[in-house]
Amino acid sequence: MDIKELNEFYYQLQTRCNSLMLGLRHRILETEYGWYNGHYYKNEEGEYERADYPIPVITVKGLCDIEINLDSVSVTSKRNRLDTMDYSFSKLAGVPFEVFSIEQYLDGDYYAPGMSMEDFRENMRKSQEEELGFSFQFDKDVDKDEMYGFVKLLSREGFYY
């Protein structure tokens, strides 16, 4: 990859970040952003791999991180495990998500797409953790208004960061 390609690559990430920041910041949410490396993603085999290149991450203080990836946007937040045991997830329908251990986040998931909700609830019952990590997945071109609506939904539904 030459410098021109690298600049185009990062320009696209920065442009997407700017758009999402605009949709959040102008609505009285306290936000900040930076470029961070060392994030993890799942490879084709479903295993976590570390990425060393930096990506923009928007922090909505007290609520979530929004990671602008190459091919998607992910929103990471937390929720109390006991409060989640009976949560219906109906308001989050249509948004793919995974639930992971805060303490051992690379050692398997509490919930991954394709898993039954009963298996998810059983995994939560076996856990001793107070909090669960949530990662919600969006298309790379998610609209700033859609993201704002989702962030507000997380706030109303008891998510935090």
mmCIF file with all atom_site columns, C-alpha atoms in Angstrom:
data_model
loop_
_atom_site.group_PDB
_atom_site.id
_atom_site.type_symbol
_atom_site.label_atom_id
_atom_site.label_alt_id
_atom_site.label_comp_id
_atom_site.label_asym_id
_atom_site.label_entity_id
_atom_site.label_seq_id
_atom_site.pdbx_PDB_ins_code
_atom_site.Cartn_x
_atom_site.Cartn_y
_atom_site.Cartn_z
_atom_site.occupancy
_atom_site.B_iso_or_equiv
_atom_site.pdbx_formal_charge
_atom_site.auth_seq_id
_atom_site.auth_comp_id
_atom_site.auth_asym_id
_atom_site.auth_atom_id
_atom_site.pdbx_PDB_model_num
ATOM 1   C CA . MET A 1 1   ? 0.000   0.000   0.000  1.00 0.00 ? 1   MET A CA 1
ATOM 2   C CA . ASP A 1 2   ? 1.478   3.346   -0.967 1.00 0.00 ? 2   ASP A CA 1
ATOM 3   C CA . ILE A 1 3   ? 0.971   6.688   0.822  1.00 0.00 ? 3   ILE A CA 1
ATOM 4   C CA . LYS A 1 4   ? -1.832  7.767   -1.488 1.00 0.00 ? 4   LYS A CA 1
ATOM 5   C CA . GLU A 1 5   ? -3.781  4.565   -0.788 1.00 0.00 ? 5   GLU A CA 1
ATOM 6   C CA . LEU A 1 6   ? -3.096  4.852   2.917  1.00 0.00 ? 6   LEU A CA 1
ATOM 7   C CA . ASN A 1 7   ? -4.302  8.470   2.974  1.00 0.00 ? 7   ASN A CA 1
ATOM 8   C CA . GLU A 1 8   ? -7.484  7.523   1.098  1.00 0.00 ? 8   GLU A CA 1
ATOM 9   C CA . PHE A 1 9   ? -8.106  4.667   3.516  1.00 0.00 ? 9   PHE A CA 1
ATOM 10  C CA . TYR A 1 10  ? -7.787  6.896   6.596  1.00 0.00 ? 10  TYR A CA 1
ATOM 11  C CA . TYR A 1 11  ? -9.653  9.768   4.952  1.00 0.00 ? 11  TYR A CA 1
ATOM 12  C CA . GLN A 1 12  ? -12.698 7.494   4.571  1.00 0.00 ? 12  GLN A CA 1
ATOM 13  C CA . LEU A 1 13  ? -12.521 6.461   8.237  1.00 0.00 ? 13  LEU A CA 1
ATOM 14  C CA . GLN A 1 14  ? -12.136 10.092  9.362  1.00 0.00 ? 14  GLN A CA 1
ATOM 15  C CA . THR A 1 15  ? -15.056 11.234  7.179  1.00 0.00 ? 15  THR A CA 1
ATOM 16  C CA . ARG A 1 16  ? -17.343 8.564   8.643  1.00 0.00 ? 16  ARG A CA 1
ATOM 17  C CA . CYS A 1 17  ? -16.192 9.464   12.161 1.00 0.00 ? 17  CYS A CA 1
ATOM 18  C CA . ASN A 1 18  ? -16.861 13.175  11.560 1.00 0.00 ? 18  ASN A CA 1
ATOM 19  C CA . SER A 1 19  ? -20.383 12.454  10.349 1.00 0.00 ? 19  SER A CA 1
ATOM 20  C CA . LEU A 1 20  ? -21.234 10.332  13.394 1.00 0.00 ? 20  LEU A CA 1
ATOM 21  C CA . MET A 1 21  ? -19.645 12.870  15.757 1.00 0.00 ? 21  MET A CA 1
ATOM 22  C CA . LEU A 1 22  ? -21.751 15.630  14.203 1.00 0.00 ? 22  LEU A CA 1
ATOM 23  C CA . GLY A 1 23  ? -24.927 13.613  14.767 1.00 0.00 ? 23  GLY A CA 1
ATOM 24  C CA . LEU A 1 24  ? -24.073 13.018  18.430 1.00 0.00 ? 24  LEU A CA 1
ATOM 25  C CA . ARG A 1 25  ? -22.305 16.160  19.588 1.00 0.00 ? 25  ARG A CA 1
ATOM 26  C CA . HIS A 1 26  ? -24.974 18.573  18.387 1.00 0.00 ? 26  HIS A CA 1
ATOM 27  C CA . ARG A 1 27  ? -27.573 16.793  20.463 1.00 0.00 ? 27  ARG A CA 1
ATOM 28  C CA . ILE A 1 28  ? -26.153 17.558  23.897 1.00 0.00 ? 28  ILE A CA 1
ATOM 29  C CA . LEU A 1 29  ? -24.264 14.285  24.306 1.00 0.00 ? 29  LEU A CA 1
ATOM 30  C CA . GLU A 1 30  ? -20.799 14.551  25.796 1.00 0.00 ? 30  GLU A CA 1
ATOM 31  C CA . THR A 1 31  ? -18.453 12.966  23.274 1.00 0.00 ? 31  THR A CA 1
ATOM 32  C CA . GLU A 1 32  ? -14.778 12.724  22.482 1.00 0.00 ? 32  GLU A CA 1
ATOM 33  C CA . TYR A 1 33  ? -12.829 10.711  19.979 1.00 0.00 ? 33  TYR A CA 1
ATOM 34  C CA . GLY A 1 34  ? -9.372  9.427   19.268 1.00 0.00 ? 34  GLY A CA 1
ATOM 35  C CA . TRP A 1 35  ? -7.511  6.930   17.150 1.00 0.00 ? 35  TRP A CA 1
ATOM 36  C CA . TYR A 1 36  ? -6.731  3.635   18.874 1.00 0.00 ? 36  TYR A CA 1
ATOM 37  C CA . ASN A 1 37  ? -4.975  0.448   17.888 1.00 0.00 ? 37  ASN A CA 1
ATOM 38  C CA . GLY A 1 38  ? -5.033  -2.881  19.663 1.00 0.00 ? 38  GLY A CA 1
ATOM 39  C CA . HIS A 1 39  ? -8.716  -3.557  19.036 1.00 0.00 ? 39  HIS A CA 1
ATOM 40  C CA . TYR A 1 40  ? -10.017 -7.076  18.481 1.00 0.00 ? 40  TYR A CA 1
ATOM 41  C CA . TYR A 1 41  ? -12.272 -8.478  15.810 1.00 0.00 ? 41  TYR A CA 1
ATOM 42  C CA . LYS A 1 42  ? -13.511 -11.937 14.968 1.00 0.00 ? 42  LYS A CA 1
ATOM 43  C CA . ASN A 1 43  ? -11.904 -13.658 12.004 1.00 0.00 ? 43  ASN A CA 1
ATOM 44  C CA . GLU A 1 44  ? -13.703 -15.985 9.570  1.00 0.00 ? 44  GLU A CA 1
ATOM 45  C CA . GLU A 1 45  ? -13.353 -18.868 12.039 1.00 0.00 ? 45  GLU A CA 1
ATOM 46  C CA . GLY A 1 46  ? -15.059 -16.830 14.775 1.00 0.00 ? 46  GLY A CA 1
ATOM 47  C CA . GLU A 1 47  ? -11.878 -16.401 16.802 1.00 0.00 ? 47  GLU A CA 1
ATOM 48  C CA . TYR A 1 48  ? -10.650 -13.065 18.134 1.00 0.00 ? 48  TYR A CA 1
ATOM 49  C CA . GLU A 1 49  ? -7.660  -11.495 16.426 1.00 0.00 ? 49  GLU A CA 1
ATOM 50  C CA . ARG A 1 50  ? -5.802  -8.353  17.405 1.00 0.00 ? 50  ARG A CA 1
ATOM 51  C CA . ALA A 1 51  ? -5.545  -5.517  14.883 1.00 0.00 ? 51  ALA A CA 1
ATOM 52  C CA . ASP A 1 52  ? -2.548  -3.221  15.194 1.00 0.00 ? 52  ASP A CA 1
ATOM 53  C CA . TYR A 1 53  ? -3.737  -0.451  12.875 1.00 0.00 ? 53  TYR A CA 1
ATOM 54  C CA . PRO A 1 54  ? -5.552  2.483   14.528 1.00 0.00 ? 54  PRO A CA 1
ATOM 55  C CA . ILE A 1 55  ? -9.252  3.190   14.035 1.00 0.00 ? 55  ILE A CA 1
ATOM 56  C CA . PRO A 1 56  ? -11.330 6.145   15.187 1.00 0.00 ? 56  PRO A CA 1
ATOM 57  C CA . VAL A 1 57  ? -13.325 5.517   18.361 1.00 0.00 ? 57  VAL A CA 1
ATOM 58  C CA . ILE A 1 58  ? -16.029 7.890   19.576 1.00 0.00 ? 58  ILE A CA 1
ATOM 59  C CA . THR A 1 59  ? -16.725 7.761   23.301 1.00 0.00 ? 59  THR A CA 1
ATOM 60  C CA . VAL A 1 60  ? -20.166 8.842   24.446 1.00 0.00 ? 60  VAL A CA 1
ATOM 61  C CA . LYS A 1 61  ? -19.251 9.464   28.063 1.00 0.00 ? 61  LYS A CA 1
ATOM 62  C CA . GLY A 1 62  ? -20.924 7.131   30.503 1.00 0.00 ? 62  GLY A CA 1
ATOM 63  C CA . LEU A 1 63  ? -22.720 5.210   27.767 1.00 0.00 ? 63  LEU A CA 1
ATOM 64  C CA . CYS A 1 64  ? -20.724 3.561   24.978 1.00 0.00 ? 64  CYS A CA 1
ATOM 65  C CA . ASP A 1 65  ? -17.801 3.487   22.570 1.00 0.00 ? 65  ASP A CA 1
ATOM 66  C CA . ILE A 1 66  ? -18.444 3.652   18.827 1.00 0.00 ? 66  ILE A CA 1
ATOM 67  C CA . GLU A 1 67  ? -15.686 1.988   16.806 1.00 0.00 ? 67  GLU A CA 1
ATOM 68  C CA . ILE A 1 68  ? -15.447 2.921   13.132 1.00 0.00 ? 68  ILE A CA 1
ATOM 69  C CA . ASN A 1 69  ? -13.985 -0.181  11.491 1.00 0.00 ? 69  ASN A CA 1
ATOM 70  C CA . LEU A 1 70  ? -13.023 -0.868  7.901  1.00 0.00 ? 70  LEU A CA 1
ATOM 71  C CA . ASP A 1 71  ? -16.253 -2.619  6.995  1.00 0.00 ? 71  ASP A CA 1
ATOM 72  C CA . SER A 1 72  ? -18.613 -1.856  9.889  1.00 0.00 ? 72  SER A CA 1
ATOM 73  C CA . VAL A 1 73  ? -19.364 0.294   12.899 1.00 0.00 ? 73  VAL A CA 1
ATOM 74  C CA . SER A 1 74  ? -19.618 -1.365  16.285 1.00 0.00 ? 74  SER A CA 1
ATOM 75  C CA . VAL A 1 75  ? -21.066 0.038   19.479 1.00 0.00 ? 75  VAL A CA 1
ATOM 76  C CA . THR A 1 76  ? -19.701 -1.350  22.733 1.00 0.00 ? 76  THR A CA 1
ATOM 77  C CA . SER A 1 77  ? -21.513 -0.897  26.022 1.00 0.00 ? 77  SER A CA 1
ATOM 78  C CA . LYS A 1 78  ? -22.153 -2.691  29.313 1.00 0.00 ? 78  LYS A CA 1
ATOM 79  C CA . ARG A 1 79  ? -25.181 -3.799  31.256 1.00 0.00 ? 79  ARG A CA 1
ATOM 80  C CA . ASN A 1 80  ? -25.683 -5.247  34.717 1.00 0.00 ? 80  ASN A CA 1
ATOM 81  C CA . ARG A 1 81  ? -25.867 -9.056  34.445 1.00 0.00 ? 81  ARG A CA 1
ATOM 82  C CA . LEU A 1 82  ? -28.724 -9.492  36.935 1.00 0.00 ? 82  LEU A CA 1
ATOM 83  C CA . ASP A 1 83  ? -30.787 -6.795  35.198 1.00 0.00 ? 83  ASP A CA 1
ATOM 84  C CA . THR A 1 84  ? -30.138 -8.540  31.887 1.00 0.00 ? 84  THR A CA 1
ATOM 85  C CA . MET A 1 85  ? -31.374 -11.973 33.010 1.00 0.00 ? 85  MET A CA 1
ATOM 86  C CA . ASP A 1 86  ? -35.035 -11.106 32.320 1.00 0.00 ? 86  ASP A CA 1
ATOM 87  C CA . TYR A 1 87  ? -34.496 -8.418  29.687 1.00 0.00 ? 87  TYR A CA 1
ATOM 88  C CA . SER A 1 88  ? -36.575 -9.093  26.549 1.00 0.00 ? 88  SER A CA 1
ATOM 89  C CA . PHE A 1 89  ? -34.268 -7.495  23.923 1.00 0.00 ? 89  PHE A CA 1
ATOM 90  C CA . SER A 1 90  ? -37.350 -6.735  21.808 1.00 0.00 ? 90  SER A CA 1
ATOM 91  C CA . LYS A 1 91  ? -36.414 -3.048  21.528 1.00 0.00 ? 91  LYS A CA 1
ATOM 92  C CA . LEU A 1 92  ? -33.050 -4.075  20.082 1.00 0.00 ? 92  LEU A CA 1
ATOM 93  C CA . ALA A 1 93  ? -34.571 -6.329  17.407 1.00 0.00 ? 93  ALA A CA 1
ATOM 94  C CA . GLY A 1 94  ? -32.842 -6.058  14.071 1.00 0.00 ? 94  GLY A CA 1
ATOM 95  C CA . VAL A 1 95  ? -29.465 -4.989  15.486 1.00 0.00 ? 95  VAL A CA 1
ATOM 96  C CA . PRO A 1 96  ? -27.011 -7.913  15.525 1.00 0.00 ? 96  PRO A CA 1
ATOM 97  C CA . PHE A 1 97  ? -25.123 -8.147  18.802 1.00 0.00 ? 97  PHE A CA 1
ATOM 98  C CA . GLU A 1 98  ? -22.785 -10.271 20.866 1.00 0.00 ? 98  GLU A CA 1
ATOM 99  C CA . VAL A 1 99  ? -22.410 -10.450 24.621 1.00 0.00 ? 99  VAL A CA 1
ATOM 100 C CA . PHE A 1 100 ? -19.008 -11.101 26.124 1.00 0.00 ? 100 PHE A CA 1
ATOM 101 C CA . SER A 1 101 ? -17.247 -11.400 29.450 1.00 0.00 ? 101 SER A CA 1
ATOM 102 C CA . ILE A 1 102 ? -15.818 -8.139  30.771 1.00 0.00 ? 102 ILE A CA 1
ATOM 103 C CA . GLU A 1 103 ? -13.190 -10.032 32.765 1.00 0.00 ? 103 GLU A CA 1
ATOM 104 C CA . GLN A 1 104 ? -12.240 -12.645 30.133 1.00 0.00 ? 104 GLN A CA 1
ATOM 105 C CA . TYR A 1 105 ? -13.436 -11.078 26.884 1.00 0.00 ? 105 TYR A CA 1
ATOM 106 C CA . LEU A 1 106 ? -11.306 -13.269 24.606 1.00 0.00 ? 106 LEU A CA 1
ATOM 107 C CA . ASP A 1 107 ? -12.421 -16.559 26.187 1.00 0.00 ? 107 ASP A CA 1
ATOM 108 C CA . GLY A 1 108 ? -15.789 -17.005 24.536 1.00 0.00 ? 108 GLY A CA 1
ATOM 109 C CA . ASP A 1 109 ? -19.101 -15.270 24.342 1.00 0.00 ? 109 ASP A CA 1
ATOM 110 C CA . TYR A 1 110 ? -22.202 -15.355 26.488 1.00 0.00 ? 110 TYR A CA 1
ATOM 111 C CA . TYR A 1 111 ? -24.202 -14.750 23.337 1.00 0.00 ? 111 TYR A CA 1
ATOM 112 C CA . ALA A 1 112 ? -23.370 -14.745 19.627 1.00 0.00 ? 112 ALA A CA 1
ATOM 113 C CA . PRO A 1 113 ? -25.662 -14.593 16.584 1.00 0.00 ? 113 PRO A CA 1
ATOM 114 C CA . GLY A 1 114 ? -27.284 -17.964 16.016 1.00 0.00 ? 114 GLY A CA 1
ATOM 115 C CA . MET A 1 115 ? -27.342 -18.889 19.698 1.00 0.00 ? 115 MET A CA 1
ATOM 116 C CA . SER A 1 116 ? -30.699 -19.355 21.376 1.00 0.00 ? 116 SER A CA 1
ATOM 117 C CA . MET A 1 117 ? -31.865 -16.911 24.007 1.00 0.00 ? 117 MET A CA 1
ATOM 118 C CA . GLU A 1 118 ? -32.282 -19.831 26.416 1.00 0.00 ? 118 GLU A CA 1
ATOM 119 C CA . ASP A 1 119 ? -28.595 -20.745 25.979 1.00 0.00 ? 119 ASP A CA 1
ATOM 120 C CA . PHE A 1 120 ? -27.732 -17.083 26.504 1.00 0.00 ? 120 PHE A CA 1
ATOM 121 C CA . ARG A 1 121 ? -29.750 -16.943 29.718 1.00 0.00 ? 121 ARG A CA 1
ATOM 122 C CA . GLU A 1 122 ? -28.136 -20.170 30.929 1.00 0.00 ? 122 GLU A CA 1
ATOM 123 C CA . ASN A 1 123 ? -24.683 -18.710 30.258 1.00 0.00 ? 123 ASN A CA 1
ATOM 124 C CA . MET A 1 124 ? -25.635 -15.647 32.308 1.00 0.00 ? 124 MET A CA 1
ATOM 125 C CA . ARG A 1 125 ? -26.946 -17.821 35.168 1.00 0.00 ? 125 ARG A CA 1
ATOM 126 C CA . LYS A 1 126 ? -23.597 -19.652 35.351 1.00 0.00 ? 126 LYS A CA 1
ATOM 127 C CA . SER A 1 127 ? -21.624 -16.417 35.449 1.00 0.00 ? 127 SER A CA 1
ATOM 128 C CA . GLN A 1 128 ? -20.431 -14.646 38.580 1.00 0.00 ? 128 GLN A CA 1
ATOM 129 C CA . GLU A 1 129 ? -19.653 -11.385 36.768 1.00 0.00 ? 129 GLU A CA 1
ATOM 130 C CA . GLU A 1 130 ? -21.543 -8.252  37.737 1.00 0.00 ? 130 GLU A CA 1
ATOM 131 C CA . GLU A 1 131 ? -21.452 -6.742  34.251 1.00 0.00 ? 131 GLU A CA 1
ATOM 132 C CA . LEU A 1 132 ? -21.695 -8.039  30.709 1.00 0.00 ? 132 LEU A CA 1
ATOM 133 C CA . GLY A 1 133 ? -20.112 -6.468  27.646 1.00 0.00 ? 133 GLY A CA 1
ATOM 134 C CA . PHE A 1 134 ? -22.278 -5.865  24.575 1.00 0.00 ? 134 PHE A CA 1
ATOM 135 C CA . SER A 1 135 ? -21.114 -5.270  21.027 1.00 0.00 ? 135 SER A CA 1
ATOM 136 C CA . PHE A 1 136 ? -23.747 -4.117  18.516 1.00 0.00 ? 136 PHE A CA 1
ATOM 137 C CA . GLN A 1 137 ? -22.956 -4.243  14.801 1.00 0.00 ? 137 GLN A CA 1
ATOM 138 C CA . PHE A 1 138 ? -23.959 -1.735  12.128 1.00 0.00 ? 138 PHE A CA 1
ATOM 139 C CA . ASP A 1 139 ? -23.210 -1.317  8.447  1.00 0.00 ? 139 ASP A CA 1
ATOM 140 C CA . LYS A 1 140 ? -20.158 0.866   7.776  1.00 0.00 ? 140 LYS A CA 1
ATOM 141 C CA . ASP A 1 141 ? -22.392 3.584   6.318  1.00 0.00 ? 141 ASP A CA 1
ATOM 142 C CA . VAL A 1 142 ? -24.791 3.825   9.265  1.00 0.00 ? 142 VAL A CA 1
ATOM 143 C CA . ASP A 1 143 ? -26.601 7.171   9.246  1.00 0.00 ? 143 ASP A CA 1
ATOM 144 C CA . LYS A 1 144 ? -25.768 9.691   11.996 1.00 0.00 ? 144 LYS A CA 1
ATOM 145 C CA . ASP A 1 145 ? -29.461 10.013  12.942 1.00 0.00 ? 145 ASP A CA 1
ATOM 146 C CA . GLU A 1 146 ? -29.842 6.236   13.211 1.00 0.00 ? 146 GLU A CA 1
ATOM 147 C CA . MET A 1 147 ? -26.761 6.108   15.440 1.00 0.00 ? 147 MET A CA 1
ATOM 148 C CA . TYR A 1 148 ? -28.086 8.930   17.629 1.00 0.00 ? 148 TYR A CA 1
ATOM 149 C CA . GLY A 1 149 ? -31.401 7.086   18.017 1.00 0.00 ? 149 GLY A CA 1
ATOM 150 C CA . PHE A 1 150 ? -29.608 3.886   18.950 1.00 0.00 ? 150 PHE A CA 1
ATOM 151 C CA . VAL A 1 151 ? -27.390 5.620   21.514 1.00 0.00 ? 151 VAL A CA 1
ATOM 152 C CA . LYS A 1 152 ? -30.462 7.201   23.112 1.00 0.00 ? 152 LYS A CA 1
ATOM 153 C CA . LEU A 1 153 ? -32.134 3.772   23.175 1.00 0.00 ? 153 LEU A CA 1
ATOM 154 C CA . LEU A 1 154 ? -29.133 2.297   25.006 1.00 0.00 ? 154 LEU A CA 1
ATOM 155 C CA . SER A 1 155 ? -29.425 5.067   27.582 1.00 0.00 ? 155 SER A CA 1
ATOM 156 C CA . ARG A 1 156 ? -33.138 4.428   28.135 1.00 0.00 ? 156 ARG A CA 1
ATOM 157 C CA . GLU A 1 157 ? -32.588 0.671   28.398 1.00 0.00 ? 157 GLU A CA 1
ATOM 158 C CA . GLY A 1 158 ? -30.007 0.786   31.199 1.00 0.00 ? 158 GLY A CA 1
ATOM 159 C CA . PHE A 1 159 ? -26.765 0.395   29.279 1.00 0.00 ? 159 PHE A CA 1
ATOM 160 C CA . TYR A 1 160 ? -23.648 2.253   30.435 1.00 0.00 ? 160 TYR A CA 1
ATOM 161 C CA . TYR A 1 161 ? -19.878 2.394   29.962 1.00 0.00 ? 161 TYR A CA 1
#
